[in-house]
Structure formats: C-alpha cells, structure tokens
PDB file of C-alpha atoms and ligand atoms in Angstrom:
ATOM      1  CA  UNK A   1      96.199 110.138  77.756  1.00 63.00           C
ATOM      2  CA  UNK A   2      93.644 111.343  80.329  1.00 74.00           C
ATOM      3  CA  UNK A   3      91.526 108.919  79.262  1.00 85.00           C
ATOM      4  CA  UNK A   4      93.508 105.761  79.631  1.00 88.00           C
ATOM      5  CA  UNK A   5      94.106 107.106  82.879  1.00 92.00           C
ATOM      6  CA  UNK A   6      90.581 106.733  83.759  1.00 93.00           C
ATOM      7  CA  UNK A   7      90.059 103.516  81.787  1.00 93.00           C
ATOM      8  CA  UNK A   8      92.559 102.042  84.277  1.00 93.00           C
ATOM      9  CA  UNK A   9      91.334 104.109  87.291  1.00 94.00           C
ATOM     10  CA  UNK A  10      88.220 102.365  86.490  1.00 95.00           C
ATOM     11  CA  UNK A  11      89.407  98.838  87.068  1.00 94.00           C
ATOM     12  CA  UNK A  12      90.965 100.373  90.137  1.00 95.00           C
ATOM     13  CA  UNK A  13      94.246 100.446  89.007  1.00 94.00           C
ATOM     14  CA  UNK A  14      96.149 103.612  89.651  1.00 95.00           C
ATOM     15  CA  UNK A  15      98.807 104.363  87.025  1.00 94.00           C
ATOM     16  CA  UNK A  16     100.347 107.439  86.243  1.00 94.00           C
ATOM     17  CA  UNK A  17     102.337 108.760  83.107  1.00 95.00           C
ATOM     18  CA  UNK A  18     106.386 108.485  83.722  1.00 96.00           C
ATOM     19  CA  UNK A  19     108.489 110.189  81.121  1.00 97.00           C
ATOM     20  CA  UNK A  20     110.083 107.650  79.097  1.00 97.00           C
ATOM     21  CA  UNK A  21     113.403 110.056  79.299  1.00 98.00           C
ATOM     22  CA  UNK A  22     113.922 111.529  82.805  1.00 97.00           C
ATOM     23  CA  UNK A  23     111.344 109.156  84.841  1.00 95.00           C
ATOM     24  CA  UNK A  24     109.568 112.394  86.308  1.00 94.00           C
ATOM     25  CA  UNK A  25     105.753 111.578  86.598  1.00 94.00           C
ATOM     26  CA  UNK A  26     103.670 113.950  84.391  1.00 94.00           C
ATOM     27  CA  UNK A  27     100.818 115.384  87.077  1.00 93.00           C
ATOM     28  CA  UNK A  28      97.704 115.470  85.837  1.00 91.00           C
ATOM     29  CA  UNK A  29      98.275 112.718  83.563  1.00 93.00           C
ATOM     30  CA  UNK A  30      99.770 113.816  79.823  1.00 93.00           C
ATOM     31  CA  UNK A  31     101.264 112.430  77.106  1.00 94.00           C
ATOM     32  CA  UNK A  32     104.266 114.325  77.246  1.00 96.00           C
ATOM     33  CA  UNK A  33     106.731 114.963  80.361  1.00 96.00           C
ATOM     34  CA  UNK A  34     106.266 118.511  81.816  1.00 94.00           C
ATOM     35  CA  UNK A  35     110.105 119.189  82.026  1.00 95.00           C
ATOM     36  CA  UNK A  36     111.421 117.753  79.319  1.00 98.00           C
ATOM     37  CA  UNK A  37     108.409 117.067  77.060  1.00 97.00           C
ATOM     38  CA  UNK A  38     109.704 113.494  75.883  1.00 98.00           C
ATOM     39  CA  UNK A  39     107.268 111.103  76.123  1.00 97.00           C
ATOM     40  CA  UNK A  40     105.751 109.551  78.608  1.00 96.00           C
ATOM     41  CA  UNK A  41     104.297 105.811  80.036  1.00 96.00           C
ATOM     42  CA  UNK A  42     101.847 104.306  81.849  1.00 95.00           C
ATOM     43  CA  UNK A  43     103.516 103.198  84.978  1.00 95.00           C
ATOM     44  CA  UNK A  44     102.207 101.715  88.255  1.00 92.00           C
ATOM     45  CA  UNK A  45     103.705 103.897  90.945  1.00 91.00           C
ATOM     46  CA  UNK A  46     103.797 103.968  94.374  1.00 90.00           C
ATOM     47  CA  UNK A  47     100.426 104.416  96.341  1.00 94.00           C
ATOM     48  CA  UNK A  48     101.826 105.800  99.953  1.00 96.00           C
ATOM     49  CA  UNK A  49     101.597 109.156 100.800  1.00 97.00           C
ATOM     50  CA  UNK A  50     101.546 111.903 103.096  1.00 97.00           C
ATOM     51  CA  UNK A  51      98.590 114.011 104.984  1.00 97.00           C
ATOM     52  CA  UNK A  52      99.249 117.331 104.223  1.00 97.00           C
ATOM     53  CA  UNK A  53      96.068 118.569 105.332  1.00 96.00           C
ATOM     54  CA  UNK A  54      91.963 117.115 106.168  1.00 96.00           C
ATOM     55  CA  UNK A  55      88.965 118.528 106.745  1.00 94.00           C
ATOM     56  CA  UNK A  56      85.236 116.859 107.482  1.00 91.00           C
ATOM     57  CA  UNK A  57      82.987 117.511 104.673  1.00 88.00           C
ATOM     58  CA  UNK A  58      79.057 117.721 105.381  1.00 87.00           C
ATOM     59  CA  UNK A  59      78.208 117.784 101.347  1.00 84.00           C
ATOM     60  CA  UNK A  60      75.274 115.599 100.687  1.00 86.00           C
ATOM     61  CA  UNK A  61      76.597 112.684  99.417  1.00 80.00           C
ATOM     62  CA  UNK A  62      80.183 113.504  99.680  1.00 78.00           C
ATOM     63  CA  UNK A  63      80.010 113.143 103.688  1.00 85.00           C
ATOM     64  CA  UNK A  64      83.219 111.968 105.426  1.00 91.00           C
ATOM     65  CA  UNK A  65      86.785 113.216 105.476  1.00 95.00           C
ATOM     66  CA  UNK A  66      88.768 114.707 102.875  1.00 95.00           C
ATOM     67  CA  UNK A  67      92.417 115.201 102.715  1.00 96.00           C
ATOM     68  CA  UNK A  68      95.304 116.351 100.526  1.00 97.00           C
ATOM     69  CA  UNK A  69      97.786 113.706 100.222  1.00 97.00           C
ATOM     70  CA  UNK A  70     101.203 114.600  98.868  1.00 97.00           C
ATOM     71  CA  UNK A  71     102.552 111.653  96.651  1.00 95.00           C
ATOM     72  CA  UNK A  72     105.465 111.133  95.172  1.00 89.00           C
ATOM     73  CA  UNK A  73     105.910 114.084  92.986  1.00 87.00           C
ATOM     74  CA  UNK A  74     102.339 114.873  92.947  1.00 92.00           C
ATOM     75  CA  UNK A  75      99.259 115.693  95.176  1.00 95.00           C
ATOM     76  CA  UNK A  76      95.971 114.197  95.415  1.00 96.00           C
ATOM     77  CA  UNK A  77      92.863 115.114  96.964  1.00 95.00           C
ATOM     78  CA  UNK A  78      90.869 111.842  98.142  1.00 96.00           C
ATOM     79  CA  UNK A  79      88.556 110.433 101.280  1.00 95.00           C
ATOM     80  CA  UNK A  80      89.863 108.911 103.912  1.00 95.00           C
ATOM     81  CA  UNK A  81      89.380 106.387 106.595  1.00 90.00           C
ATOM     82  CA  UNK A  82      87.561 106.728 109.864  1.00 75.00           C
ATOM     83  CA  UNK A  83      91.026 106.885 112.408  1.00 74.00           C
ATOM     84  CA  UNK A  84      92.528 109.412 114.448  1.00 87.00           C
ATOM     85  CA  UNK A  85      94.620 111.467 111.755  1.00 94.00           C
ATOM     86  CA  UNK A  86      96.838 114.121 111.983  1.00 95.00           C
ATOM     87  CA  UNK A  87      98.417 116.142 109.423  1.00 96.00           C
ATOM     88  CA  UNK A  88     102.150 114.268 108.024  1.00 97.00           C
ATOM     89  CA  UNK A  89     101.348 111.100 109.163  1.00 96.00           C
ATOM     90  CA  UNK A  90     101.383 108.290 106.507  1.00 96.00           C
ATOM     91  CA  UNK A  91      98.254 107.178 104.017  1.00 97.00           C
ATOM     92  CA  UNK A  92      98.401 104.615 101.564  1.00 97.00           C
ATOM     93  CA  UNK A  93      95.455 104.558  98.659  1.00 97.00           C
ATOM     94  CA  UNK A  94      93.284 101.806  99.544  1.00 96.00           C
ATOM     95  CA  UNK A  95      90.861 102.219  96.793  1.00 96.00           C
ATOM     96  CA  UNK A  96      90.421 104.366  93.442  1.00 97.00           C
ATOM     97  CA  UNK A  97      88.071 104.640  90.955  1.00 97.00           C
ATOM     98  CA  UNK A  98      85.848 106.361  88.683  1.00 96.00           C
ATOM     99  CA  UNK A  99      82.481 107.893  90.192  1.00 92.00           C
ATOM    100  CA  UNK A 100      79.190 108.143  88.269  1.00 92.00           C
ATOM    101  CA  UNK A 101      79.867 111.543  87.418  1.00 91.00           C
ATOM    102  CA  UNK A 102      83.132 110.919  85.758  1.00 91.00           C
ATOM    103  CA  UNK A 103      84.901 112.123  88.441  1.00 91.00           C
ATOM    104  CA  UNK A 104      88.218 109.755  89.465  1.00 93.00           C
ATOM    105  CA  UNK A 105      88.209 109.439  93.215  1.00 94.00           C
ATOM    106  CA  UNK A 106      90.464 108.024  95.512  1.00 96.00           C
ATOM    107  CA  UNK A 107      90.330 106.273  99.139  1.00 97.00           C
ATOM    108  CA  UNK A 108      92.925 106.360 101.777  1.00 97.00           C
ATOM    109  CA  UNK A 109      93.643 104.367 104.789  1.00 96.00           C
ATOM    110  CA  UNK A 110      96.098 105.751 107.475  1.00 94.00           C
ATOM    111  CA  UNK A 111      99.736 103.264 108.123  1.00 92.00           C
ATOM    112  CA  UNK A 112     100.211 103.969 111.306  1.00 71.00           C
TER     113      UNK A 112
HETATM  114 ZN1   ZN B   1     111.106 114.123  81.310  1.00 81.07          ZN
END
C-alpha cells in the first residue's frame, strides 16, 4: 500500500487510501482503515490545507521554508512558497513527489 502511494507520488499525483466502508482516509497510507479496519482505496483527495505552523530551515540542501499543513483528516509536513505566511492561513499542494532518497515530499503555495 505504501508503495503504490509512492508509485503515484512519483508521477506527482497525490492519492491517499479512503476506507471503502466509512470514507475516513487511512494516514500514513494503509491497506486497511484505522477505525474500522475495512478496506481501503486509492482516492484523489483534496490538496488545500491549513498552516499550522513554519519555520526557515538552513539544512544544506533542504534550504527554504518548512511548514506543517493540516489536511483534511491528516497532516503533512512539506516546503513552501516564498510569500508572506502566517500560521492558519490557506496552502494548497502545488507540487509532490518522490526525492532521490526515497523520501515523498511535498510543495505548497499560499491562496491568499
Ligand atoms: Zn473505515
């Protein structure tokens, strides 16, 4: 299940599992549905989120601004675009993907 995830993350699709019962998205990606373990589907879901919280990073390689961004019914942790942010103001994901490393990684751009 992970996997797939990635193999679509790859092409820069974002899809997450839904459970195929409830329609509650399993976060991190699983084959079953955390709270009622039926199964579960890849789904395209919505990319818009919320800042929760960003910070600068000065890592080699890994400069540039990180936030949290609370989805719906699930957080993510991903770069985001040069812009005067402020935590709870509205992202969408502008770009996701798989790094070298393995690593998924995702790109936000502020609404507003
Ligand atoms: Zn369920």
């Amino acid at each position: 299940m992970a996997s797939e995830f990635l193999k679509s993350l790859e092409k820069g699709v974002f899809m997450v599992p839904v459970c195929t019962s409830c329609g509650k998205k399993a976060w991190p990606p699983s084959a079953r549905c955390p709270s009622c373990l039926s199964k579960t589907r890849f789904a395209k879901v919505a990319t818009a989120g919320t800042l929760v919280e960003f910070a600068a990073s000065h890592v080699r390689g890994r400069e540039g601004t990180f936030g949290i961004v609370e989805m719906d019914g699930f957080r993510l942790v991903g770069s985001i675009g040069d812009a005067k942010l402020r935590e709870g103001m509205k992202v969408k994901m502008s770009k996701c993907g798989v790094g070298p490393d393995g690593t998924p990684y995702y790109h936000f751009e502020p609404v507003e």
